[in-house]
mmCIF file of C-alpha atoms in Angstrom:
data_model
loop_
_atom_site.group_PDB
_atom_site.id
_atom_site.type_symbol
_atom_site.label_atom_id
_atom_site.label_comp_id
_atom_site.label_asym_id
_atom_site.label_seq_id
_atom_site.Cartn_x
_atom_site.Cartn_y
_atom_site.Cartn_z
ATOM 1 C CA MET A 1 172.621 -230.321 178.886
ATOM 2 C CA PRO A 2 170.458 -230.019 173.053
ATOM 3 C CA GLU A 3 172.957 -229.678 175.219
ATOM 4 C CA PRO A 4 170.153 -230.330 178.693
ATOM 5 C CA LYS A 5 170.265 -227.022 177.843
ATOM 6 C CA ARG A 6 172.606 -224.453 177.430
ATOM 7 C CA ARG A 7 173.047 -222.386 177.911
ATOM 8 C CA ALA A 8 173.942 -217.021 175.603
ATOM 9 C CA ALA A 9 176.172 -219.726 174.611
ATOM 10 C CA GLN A 10 177.840 -222.274 174.505
ATOM 11 C CA ARG A 11 179.087 -219.867 176.900
ATOM 12 C CA ARG A 12 176.564 -220.334 179.741
ATOM 13 C CA ALA A 13 174.812 -217.528 180.776
ATOM 14 C CA PRO A 14 173.000 -218.852 183.694
ATOM 15 C CA PHE A 15 169.629 -218.086 185.329
ATOM 16 C CA ARG A 16 169.702 -214.074 186.781
ATOM 17 C CA ALA A 17 167.776 -214.046 190.426
ATOM 18 C CA GLY A 18 163.830 -212.562 189.547
ATOM 19 C CA ARG A 19 161.274 -214.360 187.137
ATOM 20 C CA GLY A 20 161.974 -211.178 184.245
ATOM 21 C CA ALA A 21 165.407 -212.732 184.775
ATOM 22 C CA ARG A 22 164.969 -216.092 184.224
ATOM 23 C CA LEU A 23 162.654 -216.352 181.662
ATOM 24 C CA ALA A 24 165.539 -213.732 180.117
ATOM 25 C CA ARG A 25 167.687 -217.136 180.077
ATOM 26 C CA VAL A 26 165.836 -218.537 176.586
ATOM 27 C CA ALA A 27 168.358 -215.857 174.562
ATOM 28 C CA ALA A 28 170.798 -217.934 175.928
ATOM 29 C CA LEU A 29 169.159 -220.848 175.390
ATOM 30 C CA ALA A 30 169.218 -220.197 171.767
ATOM 31 C CA ALA A 31 172.602 -219.394 171.618
ATOM 32 C CA ALA A 32 173.633 -222.301 173.079
ATOM 33 C CA LEU A 33 171.872 -224.368 171.458
ATOM 34 C CA CYS A 34 171.388 -227.412 174.220
ATOM 35 C CA ALA A 35 174.633 -227.498 175.711
ATOM 36 C CA PRO A 36 174.695 -229.719 179.109
ATOM 37 C CA ALA A 37 172.257 -227.692 180.867
ATOM 38 C CA ALA A 38 172.591 -224.708 183.554
ATOM 39 C CA PRO A 39 169.920 -223.821 185.336
ATOM 40 C CA LEU A 40 173.030 -222.213 186.769
ATOM 41 C CA MET A 41 173.410 -220.317 189.399
ATOM 42 C CA ALA A 42 170.660 -218.780 190.660
ATOM 43 C CA GLN A 43 169.352 -218.734 194.530
ATOM 44 C CA VAL A 44 165.895 -220.314 194.986
ATOM 45 C CA LEU A 45 164.201 -220.716 197.793
ATOM 46 C CA GLU A 46 161.425 -223.364 196.533
ATOM 47 C CA PRO A 47 162.308 -225.830 193.769
ATOM 48 C CA VAL A 48 161.613 -225.106 190.733
ATOM 49 C CA VAL A 49 160.588 -226.725 187.441
ATOM 50 C CA SER A 50 162.020 -224.638 184.031
ATOM 51 C CA GLY A 51 162.082 -225.619 180.034
ATOM 52 C CA TYR A 52 162.117 -224.454 177.473
ATOM 53 C CA VAL A 53 161.636 -225.340 173.478
ATOM 54 C CA THR A 54 164.504 -223.572 170.499
ATOM 55 C CA VAL A 55 164.215 -223.668 167.382
ATOM 56 C CA ALA A 56 167.185 -222.981 165.276
ATOM 57 C CA SER A 57 168.716 -222.866 161.828
ATOM 58 C CA ASP A 58 171.228 -225.443 162.731
ATOM 59 C CA TYR A 59 171.807 -227.402 165.821
ATOM 60 C CA ARG A 60 175.102 -226.221 167.800
ATOM 61 C CA HIS A 61 177.473 -228.215 170.160
ATOM 62 C CA ARG A 62 181.037 -227.344 171.453
ATOM 63 C CA GLY A 63 181.784 -225.608 167.731
ATOM 64 C CA LEU A 64 179.941 -228.467 166.102
ATOM 65 C CA SER A 65 176.953 -228.561 163.512
ATOM 66 C CA GLU A 66 175.365 -231.914 164.282
ATOM 67 C CA SER A 67 172.677 -231.252 161.766
ATOM 68 C CA SER A 68 174.327 -230.855 158.766
ATOM 69 C CA GLY A 69 173.291 -227.383 159.029
ATOM 70 C CA GLU A 70 169.684 -227.537 158.449
ATOM 71 C CA PRO A 71 167.642 -226.448 160.793
ATOM 72 C CA SER A 72 166.384 -228.180 164.381
ATOM 73 C CA ILE A 73 164.293 -228.161 166.968
ATOM 74 C CA GLN A 74 165.552 -228.570 170.447
ATOM 75 C CA PHE A 75 163.539 -229.081 174.136
ATOM 76 C CA GLY A 76 164.329 -229.699 177.459
ATOM 77 C CA ALA A 77 163.371 -229.660 181.446
ATOM 78 C CA ASP A 78 164.830 -228.836 184.435
ATOM 79 C CA TYR A 79 164.377 -229.618 188.432
ATOM 80 C CA GLN A 80 166.108 -227.132 190.798
ATOM 81 C CA HIS A 81 166.235 -228.001 193.998
ATOM 82 C CA ALA A 82 167.070 -224.437 196.869
ATOM 83 C CA SER A 83 170.266 -226.680 197.242
ATOM 84 C CA GLY A 84 171.172 -225.917 194.390
ATOM 85 C CA PHE A 85 171.457 -229.812 193.480
ATOM 86 C CA PHE A 86 169.434 -229.984 189.033
ATOM 87 C CA ALA A 87 168.656 -232.720 187.004
ATOM 88 C CA GLY A 88 167.133 -232.616 183.878
ATOM 89 C CA ALA A 89 167.184 -234.109 180.051
ATOM 90 C CA TRP A 90 166.779 -231.946 176.907
ATOM 91 C CA ALA A 91 166.152 -233.771 172.927
ATOM 92 C CA ALA A 92 167.697 -232.131 170.026
ATOM 93 C CA ARG A 93 166.535 -232.644 166.306
ATOM 94 C CA ILE A 94 170.289 -234.320 164.100
ATOM 95 C CA ASP A 95 170.274 -234.765 160.447
ATOM 96 C CA TYR A 96 173.230 -237.221 160.051
ATOM 97 C CA ALA A 97 173.531 -241.076 159.118
ATOM 98 C CA HIS A 98 176.394 -242.547 159.197
ATOM 99 C CA PRO A 99 177.170 -243.768 155.417
ATOM 100 C CA ALA A 100 178.416 -247.236 155.743
ATOM 101 C CA HIS A 101 174.438 -248.162 157.803
ATOM 102 C CA GLU A 102 170.717 -247.532 156.287
ATOM 103 C CA SER A 103 169.524 -246.236 159.770
ATOM 104 C CA SER A 104 170.148 -243.524 160.709
ATOM 105 C CA THR A 105 169.989 -241.325 164.274
ATOM 106 C CA ARG A 106 167.836 -237.764 163.237
ATOM 107 C CA PHE A 107 167.042 -237.167 167.549
ATOM 108 C CA LYS A 108 170.210 -236.731 170.025
ATOM 109 C CA VAL A 109 169.363 -236.810 174.083
ATOM 110 C CA GLY A 110 170.875 -235.821 176.504
ATOM 111 C CA TYR A 111 170.763 -236.106 180.342
ATOM 112 C CA TYR A 112 171.889 -234.334 183.433
ATOM 113 C CA VAL A 113 172.382 -233.828 186.888
ATOM 114 C CA GLY A 114 174.522 -231.467 188.616
ATOM 115 C CA VAL A 115 174.777 -228.661 191.548
ATOM 116 C CA SER A 116 174.451 -225.114 191.597
ATOM 117 C CA LYS A 117 175.863 -222.649 194.162
ATOM 118 C CA ARG A 118 176.473 -218.839 194.108
ATOM 119 C CA ILE A 119 178.580 -216.912 196.223
ATOM 120 C CA ALA A 120 178.374 -212.767 196.576
ATOM 121 C CA ARG A 121 179.104 -212.104 192.652
ATOM 122 C CA TRP A 122 180.744 -215.403 192.078
ATOM 123 C CA SER A 123 178.867 -218.823 190.830
ATOM 124 C CA TRP A 124 180.385 -222.309 190.499
ATOM 125 C CA THR A 125 178.046 -224.893 188.306
ATOM 126 C CA ALA A 126 179.890 -228.858 188.264
ATOM 127 C CA THR A 127 177.728 -230.990 185.522
ATOM 128 C CA ALA A 128 177.950 -234.965 184.491
ATOM 129 C CA VAL A 129 175.695 -235.398 181.259
ATOM 130 C CA ARG A 130 175.147 -238.401 179.277
ATOM 131 C CA TYR A 131 175.136 -238.012 175.697
ATOM 132 C CA THR A 132 172.991 -240.265 173.644
ATOM 133 C CA TYR A 133 171.766 -241.339 169.628
ATOM 134 C CA PRO A 134 169.157 -243.453 170.115
ATOM 135 C CA GLY A 135 168.977 -246.157 167.285
ATOM 136 C CA LEU A 136 171.995 -245.021 165.765
ATOM 137 C CA ALA A 137 173.639 -248.220 163.703
ATOM 138 C CA TYR A 138 177.370 -247.889 165.777
ATOM 139 C CA ASP A 139 178.095 -246.946 169.179
ATOM 140 C CA TYR A 140 178.482 -242.749 169.216
ATOM 141 C CA ASP A 141 177.323 -242.236 172.776
ATOM 142 C CA TYR A 142 179.900 -240.463 175.521
ATOM 143 C CA ASN A 143 180.130 -239.274 179.409
ATOM 144 C CA GLU A 144 181.192 -235.428 180.022
ATOM 145 C CA LEU A 145 182.277 -234.070 183.545
ATOM 146 C CA SER A 146 182.417 -230.022 183.209
ATOM 147 C CA ALA A 147 182.400 -226.885 185.527
ATOM 148 C CA THR A 148 181.743 -224.026 185.352
ATOM 149 C CA ALA A 149 182.892 -220.923 187.094
ATOM 150 C CA GLY A 150 181.347 -216.810 186.385
ATOM 151 C CA PHE A 151 181.794 -213.998 187.885
ATOM 152 C CA ARG A 152 179.025 -211.082 188.034
ATOM 153 C CA ASP A 153 176.702 -212.713 185.452
ATOM 154 C CA ARG A 154 178.941 -211.950 182.838
ATOM 155 C CA VAL A 155 182.280 -213.939 182.574
ATOM 156 C CA PHE A 156 182.128 -217.472 182.423
ATOM 157 C CA VAL A 157 185.297 -220.144 182.573
ATOM 158 C CA THR A 158 183.995 -223.847 181.490
ATOM 159 C CA ALA A 159 186.503 -227.170 181.680
ATOM 160 C CA ALA A 160 185.087 -229.915 180.699
ATOM 161 C CA TYR A 161 186.444 -233.584 180.776
ATOM 162 C CA ILE A 162 184.948 -236.061 176.904
ATOM 163 C CA ASP A 163 185.847 -239.766 177.717
ATOM 164 C CA ASP A 164 184.368 -240.982 173.986
ATOM 165 C CA PHE A 165 185.757 -237.754 171.679
ATOM 166 C CA PHE A 166 183.977 -238.328 168.258
ATOM 167 C CA ALA A 167 183.544 -242.235 168.820
ATOM 168 C CA ARG A 168 186.775 -242.932 167.900
ATOM 169 C CA ASP A 169 188.116 -244.234 171.338
ATOM 170 C CA ALA A 170 190.028 -241.098 172.509
ATOM 171 C CA SER A 171 188.888 -239.084 175.226
ATOM 172 C CA ALA A 172 189.086 -234.857 175.337
ATOM 173 C CA PHE A 173 189.002 -231.982 177.028
ATOM 174 C CA TYR A 174 187.672 -228.701 176.346
ATOM 175 C CA SER A 175 187.977 -225.796 177.758
ATOM 176 C CA GLU A 176 185.561 -222.214 176.680
ATOM 177 C CA ILE A 177 185.775 -218.979 177.904
ATOM 178 C CA GLY A 178 182.141 -216.848 177.513
ATOM 179 C CA THR A 179 180.872 -213.030 178.337
ATOM 180 C CA ALA A 180 177.635 -212.211 178.638
ATOM 181 C CA LEU A 181 177.216 -208.230 178.193
ATOM 182 C CA PRO A 182 173.911 -206.871 178.703
ATOM 183 C CA LEU A 183 172.797 -203.474 176.554
ATOM 184 C CA PRO A 184 170.130 -201.244 176.101
ATOM 185 C CA HIS A 185 166.813 -202.061 174.737
ATOM 186 C CA GLY A 186 166.840 -205.279 176.470
ATOM 187 C CA LEU A 187 169.977 -206.355 174.197
ATOM 188 C CA GLU A 188 172.856 -208.912 174.745
ATOM 189 C CA LEU A 189 175.997 -209.121 172.824
ATOM 190 C CA GLY A 190 177.695 -212.972 174.092
ATOM 191 C CA ALA A 191 180.682 -214.549 172.914
ATOM 192 C CA THR A 192 182.970 -217.546 173.321
ATOM 193 C CA LEU A 193 186.004 -218.976 172.357
ATOM 194 C CA GLY A 194 186.303 -223.319 172.863
ATOM 195 C CA ARG A 195 189.553 -225.351 172.423
ATOM 196 C CA VAL A 196 189.555 -229.301 172.399
ATOM 197 C CA THR A 197 192.534 -231.049 173.022
ATOM 198 C CA SER A 198 192.043 -234.459 172.978
ATOM 199 C CA SER A 199 194.247 -237.570 173.380
ATOM 200 C CA ALA A 200 194.233 -238.231 169.245
ATOM 201 C CA SER A 201 195.135 -234.985 168.326
ATOM 202 C CA GLN A 202 193.700 -234.833 164.490
ATOM 203 C CA LEU A 203 190.599 -233.869 166.491
ATOM 204 C CA GLU A 204 192.672 -230.748 168.254
ATOM 205 C CA TYR A 205 190.763 -227.776 166.654
ATOM 206 C CA THR A 206 189.600 -224.214 168.522
ATOM 207 C CA HIS A 207 186.190 -222.258 167.494
ATOM 208 C CA TRP A 208 184.594 -218.917 168.461
ATOM 209 C CA ASN A 209 181.291 -218.014 168.080
ATOM 210 C CA VAL A 210 180.082 -213.904 168.466
ATOM 211 C CA GLY A 211 176.635 -212.922 168.108
ATOM 212 C CA LEU A 212 173.960 -210.523 169.791
ATOM 213 C CA SER A 213 170.434 -212.289 171.202
ATOM 214 C CA LYS A 214 167.281 -210.038 172.696
ATOM 215 C CA THR A 215 163.970 -211.005 175.077
ATOM 216 C CA PHE A 216 160.569 -210.769 174.339
ATOM 217 C CA ALA A 217 157.601 -210.267 176.825
ATOM 218 C CA ARG A 218 160.023 -212.677 179.358
ATOM 219 C CA ARG A 219 159.808 -215.703 178.138
ATOM 220 C CA LEU A 220 160.895 -215.636 173.903
ATOM 221 C CA GLY A 221 164.121 -215.282 172.457
ATOM 222 C CA ILE A 222 165.782 -214.243 169.877
ATOM 223 C CA ASP A 223 169.306 -214.926 168.754
ATOM 224 C CA VAL A 224 171.849 -213.636 166.152
ATOM 225 C CA ARG A 225 175.428 -215.391 166.048
ATOM 226 C CA TYR A 226 178.253 -216.515 163.785
ATOM 227 C CA HIS A 227 179.828 -219.177 163.543
ATOM 228 C CA ASP A 228 184.036 -220.138 162.877
ATOM 229 C CA GLY A 229 186.805 -222.306 163.736
ATOM 230 C CA SER A 230 190.256 -223.148 162.954
ATOM 231 C CA ARG A 231 190.416 -226.665 161.556
ATOM 232 C CA TYR A 232 188.036 -228.387 159.473
ATOM 233 C CA VAL A 233 186.681 -231.976 161.718
ATOM 234 C CA SER A 234 184.336 -233.562 160.278
ATOM 235 C CA ASN A 235 182.887 -237.245 160.714
ATOM 236 C CA ALA A 236 179.171 -239.519 160.094
ATOM 237 C CA ILE A 237 177.361 -236.980 162.956
ATOM 238 C CA ALA A 238 178.899 -233.392 163.165
ATOM 239 C CA THR A 239 181.286 -231.297 161.336
ATOM 240 C CA THR A 240 182.902 -227.833 162.052
ATOM 241 C CA ASP A 241 181.454 -226.647 158.953
ATOM 242 C CA ALA A 242 183.032 -223.668 160.376
ATOM 243 C CA ASP A 243 182.234 -219.667 158.981
ATOM 244 C CA ALA A 244 178.146 -219.672 159.900
ATOM 245 C CA TRP A 245 175.395 -218.018 160.435
ATOM 246 C CA VAL A 246 172.972 -219.285 163.530
ATOM 247 C CA VAL A 247 169.670 -217.964 163.569
ATOM 248 C CA SER A 248 167.424 -219.509 166.493
ATOM 249 C CA ALA A 249 164.336 -218.219 168.471
ATOM 250 C CA SER A 250 163.658 -220.168 172.347
ATOM 251 C CA TYR A 251 160.284 -219.774 174.525
ATOM 252 C CA GLY A 252 161.393 -220.864 178.432
ATOM 253 C CA PHE A 253 158.394 -221.462 181.486
ATOM 254 C CA ARG A 254 159.118 -222.063 184.611
ATOM 255 C CA SER A 255 156.652 -223.140 187.567
ATOM 256 C CA ARG A 256 156.905 -219.880 189.249
#
């Protein structure tokens, strides 16, 4: 979830137990660049409000650039209950205009609800997201339902259904596998492989990324990530714009 936070990335690295480990999530937020939020998979005893601000050299979601390769700022906040229920919202600056209209949209906004659970070494999250483009001259808004399973906070598998992909009246299915591996000196190596399949075959593509994250002083995260994909897919809002480096910095906060 600009997508509400996402969370390293487009892998969904979860909040791990403990204050310092949770705030280490800021690096994952930077890498994910606002994927649907995953205040994933912590066992919390009391309600928690958390949030983040990210500045990135490009806004990426599901392997797509929605800021035309230009810098983007993203911010969001969410509430997580001890039961595992969470809800929140986020926004990301984008930089696309429809070629047939004078008006353009400068922000993408997402609203989401979900539930997360942890059982031994396994974590599970289900999320419903509404993506909106305020001020856009045509209807590009869409909904997404996703589920993520994680093992030992190291490997994550996600499946998602998108009801209207690329404003083409075509549904899509997104599948993803990602990993987050801790390294010495506070570093983390992350990688993601994702695939979009659609009822409109011309919209199908595969994307991947690999990057390195580091957390400073618990709250600040830096991420450097290389993105690539199987083919060029583009419209007025987004493009695969493959073969690109993205650098991002995030600041995270929480109520306790």
